[in-house]
Coordinates of C-alpha atoms and ligand atoms in Angstrom, one line a residue:
X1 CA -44.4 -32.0 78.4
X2 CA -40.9 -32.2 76.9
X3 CA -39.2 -29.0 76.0
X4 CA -39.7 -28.8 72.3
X5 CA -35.9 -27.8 72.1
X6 CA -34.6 -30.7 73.5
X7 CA -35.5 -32.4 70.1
X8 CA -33.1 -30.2 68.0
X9 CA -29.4 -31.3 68.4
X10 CA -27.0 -29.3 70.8
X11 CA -23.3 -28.7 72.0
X12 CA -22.8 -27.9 75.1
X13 CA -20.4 -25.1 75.5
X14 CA -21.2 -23.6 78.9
X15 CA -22.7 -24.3 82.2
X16 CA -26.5 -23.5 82.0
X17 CA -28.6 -22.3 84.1
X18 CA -26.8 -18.9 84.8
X19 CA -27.6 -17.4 88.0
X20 CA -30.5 -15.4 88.9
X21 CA -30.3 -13.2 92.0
X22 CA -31.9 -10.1 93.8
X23 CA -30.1 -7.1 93.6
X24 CA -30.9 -5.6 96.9
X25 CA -28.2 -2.4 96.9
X26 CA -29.1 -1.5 93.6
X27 CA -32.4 -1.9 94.1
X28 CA -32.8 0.4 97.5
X29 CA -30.7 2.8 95.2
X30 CA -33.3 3.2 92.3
X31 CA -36.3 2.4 94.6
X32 CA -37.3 -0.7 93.0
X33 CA -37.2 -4.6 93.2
X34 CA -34.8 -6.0 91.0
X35 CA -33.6 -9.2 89.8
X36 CA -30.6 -10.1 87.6
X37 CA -30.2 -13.2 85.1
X38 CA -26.1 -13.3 85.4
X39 CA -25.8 -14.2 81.7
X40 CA -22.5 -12.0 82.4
X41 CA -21.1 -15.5 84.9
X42 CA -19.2 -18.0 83.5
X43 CA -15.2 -18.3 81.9
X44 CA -14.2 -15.2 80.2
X45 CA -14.3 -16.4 76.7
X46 CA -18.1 -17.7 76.8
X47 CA -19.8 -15.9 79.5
X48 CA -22.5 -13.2 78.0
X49 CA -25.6 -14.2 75.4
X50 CA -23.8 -15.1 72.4
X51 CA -23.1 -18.6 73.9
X52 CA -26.7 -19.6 74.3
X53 CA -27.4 -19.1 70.6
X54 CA -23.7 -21.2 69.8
X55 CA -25.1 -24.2 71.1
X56 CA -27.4 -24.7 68.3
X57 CA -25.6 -23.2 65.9
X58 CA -22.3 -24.6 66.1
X59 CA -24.0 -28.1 66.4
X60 CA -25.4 -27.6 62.9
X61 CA -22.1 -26.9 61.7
X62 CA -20.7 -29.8 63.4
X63 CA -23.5 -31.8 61.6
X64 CA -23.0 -30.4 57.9
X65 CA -19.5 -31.4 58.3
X66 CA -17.9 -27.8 58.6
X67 CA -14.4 -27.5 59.6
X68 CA -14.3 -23.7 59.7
X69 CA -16.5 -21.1 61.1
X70 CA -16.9 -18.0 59.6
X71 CA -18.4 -14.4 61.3
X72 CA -18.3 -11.0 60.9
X73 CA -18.1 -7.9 63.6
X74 CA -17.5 -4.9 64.9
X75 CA -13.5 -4.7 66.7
X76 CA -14.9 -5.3 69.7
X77 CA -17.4 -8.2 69.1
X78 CA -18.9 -10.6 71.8
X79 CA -20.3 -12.6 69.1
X80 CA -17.5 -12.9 67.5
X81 CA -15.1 -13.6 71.1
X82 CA -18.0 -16.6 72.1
X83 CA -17.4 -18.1 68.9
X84 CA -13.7 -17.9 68.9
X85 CA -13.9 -19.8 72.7
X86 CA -16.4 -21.9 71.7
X87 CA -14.1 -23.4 68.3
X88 CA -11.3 -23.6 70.4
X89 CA -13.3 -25.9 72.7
X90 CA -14.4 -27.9 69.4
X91 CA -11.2 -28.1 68.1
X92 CA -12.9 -26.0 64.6
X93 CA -11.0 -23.1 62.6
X94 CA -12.1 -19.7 63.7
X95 CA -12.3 -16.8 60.6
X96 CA -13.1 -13.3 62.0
X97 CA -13.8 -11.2 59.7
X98 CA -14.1 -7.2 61.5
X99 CA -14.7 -4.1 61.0
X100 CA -11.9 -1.3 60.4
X101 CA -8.5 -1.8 60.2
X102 CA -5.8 -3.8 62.1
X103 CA -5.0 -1.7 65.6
X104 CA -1.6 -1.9 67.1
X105 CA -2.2 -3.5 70.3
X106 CA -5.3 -5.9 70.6
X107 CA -7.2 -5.6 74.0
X108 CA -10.6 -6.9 75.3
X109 CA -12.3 -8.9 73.1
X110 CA -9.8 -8.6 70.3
X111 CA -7.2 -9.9 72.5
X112 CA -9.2 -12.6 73.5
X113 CA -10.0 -13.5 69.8
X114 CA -6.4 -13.9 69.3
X115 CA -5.2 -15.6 71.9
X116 CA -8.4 -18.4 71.4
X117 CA -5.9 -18.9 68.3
X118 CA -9.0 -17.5 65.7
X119 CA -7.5 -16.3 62.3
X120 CA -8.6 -12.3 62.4
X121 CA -9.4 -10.4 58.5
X122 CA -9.8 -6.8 59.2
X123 CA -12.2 -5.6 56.5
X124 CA -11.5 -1.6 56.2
X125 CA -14.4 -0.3 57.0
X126 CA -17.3 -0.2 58.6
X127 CA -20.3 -0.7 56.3
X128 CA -22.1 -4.0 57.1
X129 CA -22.6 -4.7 53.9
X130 CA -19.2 -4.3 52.8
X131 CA -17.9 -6.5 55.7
X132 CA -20.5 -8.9 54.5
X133 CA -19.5 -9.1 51.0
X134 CA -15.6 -9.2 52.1
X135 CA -16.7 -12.4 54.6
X136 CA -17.8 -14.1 51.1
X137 CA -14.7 -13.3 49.8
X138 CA -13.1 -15.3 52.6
X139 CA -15.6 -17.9 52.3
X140 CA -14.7 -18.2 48.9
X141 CA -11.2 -19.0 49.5
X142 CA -11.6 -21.1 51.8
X143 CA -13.6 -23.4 50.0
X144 CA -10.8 -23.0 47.5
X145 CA -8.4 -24.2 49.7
X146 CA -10.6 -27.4 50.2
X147 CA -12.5 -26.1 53.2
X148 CA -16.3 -26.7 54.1
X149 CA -17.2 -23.5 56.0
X150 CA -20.2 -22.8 57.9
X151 CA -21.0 -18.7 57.8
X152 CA -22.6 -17.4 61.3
X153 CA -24.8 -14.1 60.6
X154 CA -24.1 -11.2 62.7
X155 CA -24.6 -11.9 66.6
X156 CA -24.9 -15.6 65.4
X157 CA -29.0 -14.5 65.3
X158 CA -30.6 -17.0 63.3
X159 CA -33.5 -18.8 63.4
X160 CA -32.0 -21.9 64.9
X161 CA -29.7 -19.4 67.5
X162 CA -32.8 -17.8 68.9
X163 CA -34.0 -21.1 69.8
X164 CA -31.1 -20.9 72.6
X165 CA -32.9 -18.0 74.0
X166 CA -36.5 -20.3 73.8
X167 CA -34.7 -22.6 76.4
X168 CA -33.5 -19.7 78.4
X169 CA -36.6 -18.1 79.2
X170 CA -38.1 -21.7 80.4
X171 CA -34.6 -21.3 82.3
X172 CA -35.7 -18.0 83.6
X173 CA -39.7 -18.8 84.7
X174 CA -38.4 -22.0 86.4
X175 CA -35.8 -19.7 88.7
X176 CA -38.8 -17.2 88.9
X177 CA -41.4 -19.9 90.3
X178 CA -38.4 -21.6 92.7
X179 CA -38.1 -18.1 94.2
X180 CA -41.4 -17.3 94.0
X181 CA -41.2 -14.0 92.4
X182 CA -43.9 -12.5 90.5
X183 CA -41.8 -10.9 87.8
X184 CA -43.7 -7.9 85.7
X185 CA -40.9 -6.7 83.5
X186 CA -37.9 -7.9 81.9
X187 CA -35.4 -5.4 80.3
X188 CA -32.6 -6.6 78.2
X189 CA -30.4 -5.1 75.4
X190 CA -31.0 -6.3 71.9
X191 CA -29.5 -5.4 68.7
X192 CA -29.2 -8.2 66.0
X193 CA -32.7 -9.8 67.3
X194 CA -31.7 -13.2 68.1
X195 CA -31.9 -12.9 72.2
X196 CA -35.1 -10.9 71.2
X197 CA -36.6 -13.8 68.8
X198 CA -35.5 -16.2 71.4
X199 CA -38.0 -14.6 74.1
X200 CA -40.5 -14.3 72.0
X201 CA -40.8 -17.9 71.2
X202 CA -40.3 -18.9 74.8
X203 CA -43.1 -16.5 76.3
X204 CA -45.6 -17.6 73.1
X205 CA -44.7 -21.6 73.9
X206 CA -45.5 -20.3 77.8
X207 CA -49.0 -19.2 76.5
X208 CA -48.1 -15.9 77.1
X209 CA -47.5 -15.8 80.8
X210 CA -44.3 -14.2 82.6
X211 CA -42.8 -10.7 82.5
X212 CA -43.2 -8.8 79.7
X213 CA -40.7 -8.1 77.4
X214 CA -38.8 -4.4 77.6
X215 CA -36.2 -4.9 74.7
X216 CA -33.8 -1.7 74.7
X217 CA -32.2 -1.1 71.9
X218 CA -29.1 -0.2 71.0
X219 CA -28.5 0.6 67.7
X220 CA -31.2 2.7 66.0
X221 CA -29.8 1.3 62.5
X222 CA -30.3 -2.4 63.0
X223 CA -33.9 -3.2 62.4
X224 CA -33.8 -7.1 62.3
X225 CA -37.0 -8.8 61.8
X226 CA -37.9 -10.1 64.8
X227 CA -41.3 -11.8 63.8
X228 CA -39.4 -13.6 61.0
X229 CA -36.4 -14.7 63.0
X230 CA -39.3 -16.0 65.4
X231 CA -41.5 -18.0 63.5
X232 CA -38.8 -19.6 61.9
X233 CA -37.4 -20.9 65.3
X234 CA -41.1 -22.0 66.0
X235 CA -41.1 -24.2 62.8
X236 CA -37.6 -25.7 63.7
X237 CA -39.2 -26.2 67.0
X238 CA -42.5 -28.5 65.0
X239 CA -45.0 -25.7 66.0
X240 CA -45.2 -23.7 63.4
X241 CA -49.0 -22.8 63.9
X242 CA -48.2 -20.0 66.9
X243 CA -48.4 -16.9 67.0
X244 CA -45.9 -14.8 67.9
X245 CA -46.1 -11.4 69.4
X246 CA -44.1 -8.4 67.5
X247 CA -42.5 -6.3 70.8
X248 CA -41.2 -3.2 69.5
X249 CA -37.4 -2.4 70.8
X250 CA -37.4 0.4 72.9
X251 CA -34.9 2.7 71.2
X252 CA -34.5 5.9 73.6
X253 CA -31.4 4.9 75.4
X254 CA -29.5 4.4 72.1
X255 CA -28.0 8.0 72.9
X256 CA -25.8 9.2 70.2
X257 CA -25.3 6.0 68.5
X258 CA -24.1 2.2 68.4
X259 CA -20.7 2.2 70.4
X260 CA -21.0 5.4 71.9
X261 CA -21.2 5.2 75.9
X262 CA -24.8 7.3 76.9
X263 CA -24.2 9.7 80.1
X264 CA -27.6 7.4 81.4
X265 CA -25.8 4.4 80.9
X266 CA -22.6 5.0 82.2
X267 CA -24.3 6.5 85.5
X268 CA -26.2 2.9 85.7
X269 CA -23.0 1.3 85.3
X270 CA -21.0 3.0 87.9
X271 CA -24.1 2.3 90.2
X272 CA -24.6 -0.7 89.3
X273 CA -20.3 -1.5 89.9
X274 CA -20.7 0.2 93.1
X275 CA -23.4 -1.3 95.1
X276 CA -23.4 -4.8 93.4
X277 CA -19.7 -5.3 92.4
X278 CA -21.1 -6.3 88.8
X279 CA -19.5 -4.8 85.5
X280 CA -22.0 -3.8 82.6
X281 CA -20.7 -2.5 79.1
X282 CA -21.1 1.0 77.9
X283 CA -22.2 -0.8 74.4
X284 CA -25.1 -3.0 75.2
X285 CA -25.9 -4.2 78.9
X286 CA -25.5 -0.7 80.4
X287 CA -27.8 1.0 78.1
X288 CA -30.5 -1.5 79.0
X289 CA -29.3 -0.9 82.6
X290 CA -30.2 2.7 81.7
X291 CA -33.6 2.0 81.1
X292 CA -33.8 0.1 84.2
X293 CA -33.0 2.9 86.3
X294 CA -35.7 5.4 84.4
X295 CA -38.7 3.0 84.7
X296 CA -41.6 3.5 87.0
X297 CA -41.6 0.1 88.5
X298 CA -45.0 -1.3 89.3
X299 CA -43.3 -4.9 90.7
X300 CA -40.4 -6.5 90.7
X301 CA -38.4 -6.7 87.0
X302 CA -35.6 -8.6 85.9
X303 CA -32.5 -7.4 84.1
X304 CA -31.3 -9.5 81.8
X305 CA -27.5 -9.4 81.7
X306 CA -26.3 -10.3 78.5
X307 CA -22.6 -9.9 79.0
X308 CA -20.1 -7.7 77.4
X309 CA -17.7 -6.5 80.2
X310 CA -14.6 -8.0 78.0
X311 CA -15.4 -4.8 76.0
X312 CA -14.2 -2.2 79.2
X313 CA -10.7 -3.9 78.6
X314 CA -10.6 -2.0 75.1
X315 CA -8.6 0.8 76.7
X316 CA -11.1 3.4 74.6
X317 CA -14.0 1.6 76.1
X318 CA -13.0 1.2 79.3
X319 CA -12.4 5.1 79.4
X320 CA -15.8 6.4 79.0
X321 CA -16.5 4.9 82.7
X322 CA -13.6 6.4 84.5
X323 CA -14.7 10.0 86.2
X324 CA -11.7 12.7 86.1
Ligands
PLP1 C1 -25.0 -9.1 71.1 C2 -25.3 -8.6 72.4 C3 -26.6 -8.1 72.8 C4 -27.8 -8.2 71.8 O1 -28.2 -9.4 71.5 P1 -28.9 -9.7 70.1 O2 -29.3 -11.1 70.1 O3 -27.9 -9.4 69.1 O4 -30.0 -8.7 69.9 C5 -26.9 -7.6 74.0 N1 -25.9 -7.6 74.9 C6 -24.6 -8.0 74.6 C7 -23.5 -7.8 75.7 C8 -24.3 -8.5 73.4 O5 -23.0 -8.8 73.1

């Protein structure tokens, strides 16, 4: 059978498949056998999950003629880094539009946004739906100016950009079956759904087979409808008929909020640094590595790195994981 997704068009933008390896330190360490999908390899500017949801995205905006992409996020974005790279690579106008207020020196993914050449609003403040109403504002005047724009929804997680994550979890059970690993679980940090969706869609066009899904959440705000962002990847995908499984996101590693480093998380990164030379984020990746480290494991898992180590070269990021 073809891969349902290979029907809808794509841009390639990275080198797929990412890596999937034991982690035999780390695991002695915890007691457990773990595997790790290295969606953390790759350049600097596209390596993490963002990227998988790009190349469907960004082909539909190459299709609809846009010559400017538009998304909003928090200072320290992925989603918004990934789509800076990945318009630099297609030659299309990058418009961030972030959260808070212009900081005097840019560093991690802010940097990166800038020197990928994309064109940064700062929005003044933090509410989402203030930063959304000031990206229509943008939007607005770019069309003014004679611009076709093509807006991106937080974490690029649409319908169509879960689809990515469909064709990475056929990536993922092909690896398994090479390797011959019976996988049982398979933790990964979610927060805008998309990765989430993606999963979903790939296990229920599986028939259900392959680890199950341990999403860890990391922002107890964000409740994006999974289901919904699902079955509308399904109908893009011609099989609207399926049924899709709602997994609830596992939201007791979120600690004290979204952003805020967890003393659980920061332990699994400085672990996980130590005995696997492998950086995890404080903001996403390491919470879910948290979660890792607390399970009872009744096989082997997976840990699904989803990126995010441009983020420990924010200097107030990158503090939270140095002991004194
Ligand atoms: C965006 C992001 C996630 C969450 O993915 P969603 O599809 O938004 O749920 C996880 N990890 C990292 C590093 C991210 O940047």
């Amino acid at each position: 059978m073809t891969a349902p997704w290979t029907s809808l068009p794509r841009v390639r933008l990275t080198e797929l498949p990412t890596p999937l390896h034991r982690l035999d330190r780390f695991g002695d360490a915890i007691g457990a056998e773990v595997w790790i999908k290295r969606d953390d390899a790759g350049p600097v500017g596209t390596a993490g999950n963002k990227i998988r949801k790009l190349e469907y995205t960004l082909a539909e905006a190459q299709n609809l003629g846009a010559d400017a992409i538009l998304i909003i996020g928090a200072q320290q974005s992925n989603a918004a880094r990934a789509t800076a790279s990945a318009c630099a690579q297609l030659g299309l106008r990058c418009v961030l539009v972030l959260a808070g207020d212009e900081p005097e020196t840019p560093s991690g993914n802010l940097l990166l946004d800038t020197l990928f050449g994309a064109e940064v609003h700062f929005a003044g403040t933090t509410d989402w739906i203030e930063l959304w109403q000031a990206s229509q504002r943008v939007a607005d005047t770019l069309r003014e100016e004679g611009s076709t724009p093509y807006a991106l929804p937080a974490g690029s997680s649409s319908a169509l950009g879960a689809v990515g994550f469909a064709a990475a979890w056929a990536e993922l059970r092909d690896q398994l079956a090479e390797r011959g690993v019976d996988a049982r679980t398979l933790f990964h940090a979610a927060s805008s759904g998309g990765t989430l969706a993606g999963l979903v869609v790939g296990k229920a066009i599986d028939g259900g087979a392959g680890p199950e899904l341990h999403p860890i959440g990391v922002d107890a705000h964000i409740t994006p409808d999974v289901p919904g962002l699902a079955r509308g990847a399904l109908e893009l995908l011609g099989m609207a008929g399926t049924a899709v499984d709602d997994v609830p996101v596992d939201l007791s590693f979120v600690g004290e909020g979204y952003g805020i480093p967890s003393p659980e998380g920061v332990e699994a990164i400085r672990l996980l640094a130590r005995t696997e030379g492998i950086v995890c984020d404080p903001i996403y990746s390491g919470k879910a590595l948290a979660a890792v480290v607390a399970a009872e494991h009744a096989g082997p898992c997976v840990f699904w790195h989803t990126g995010g180590y441009q983020a420990v070269f924010a200097p107030h990021v990158g503090a939270a994981l140095i002991s004194r």
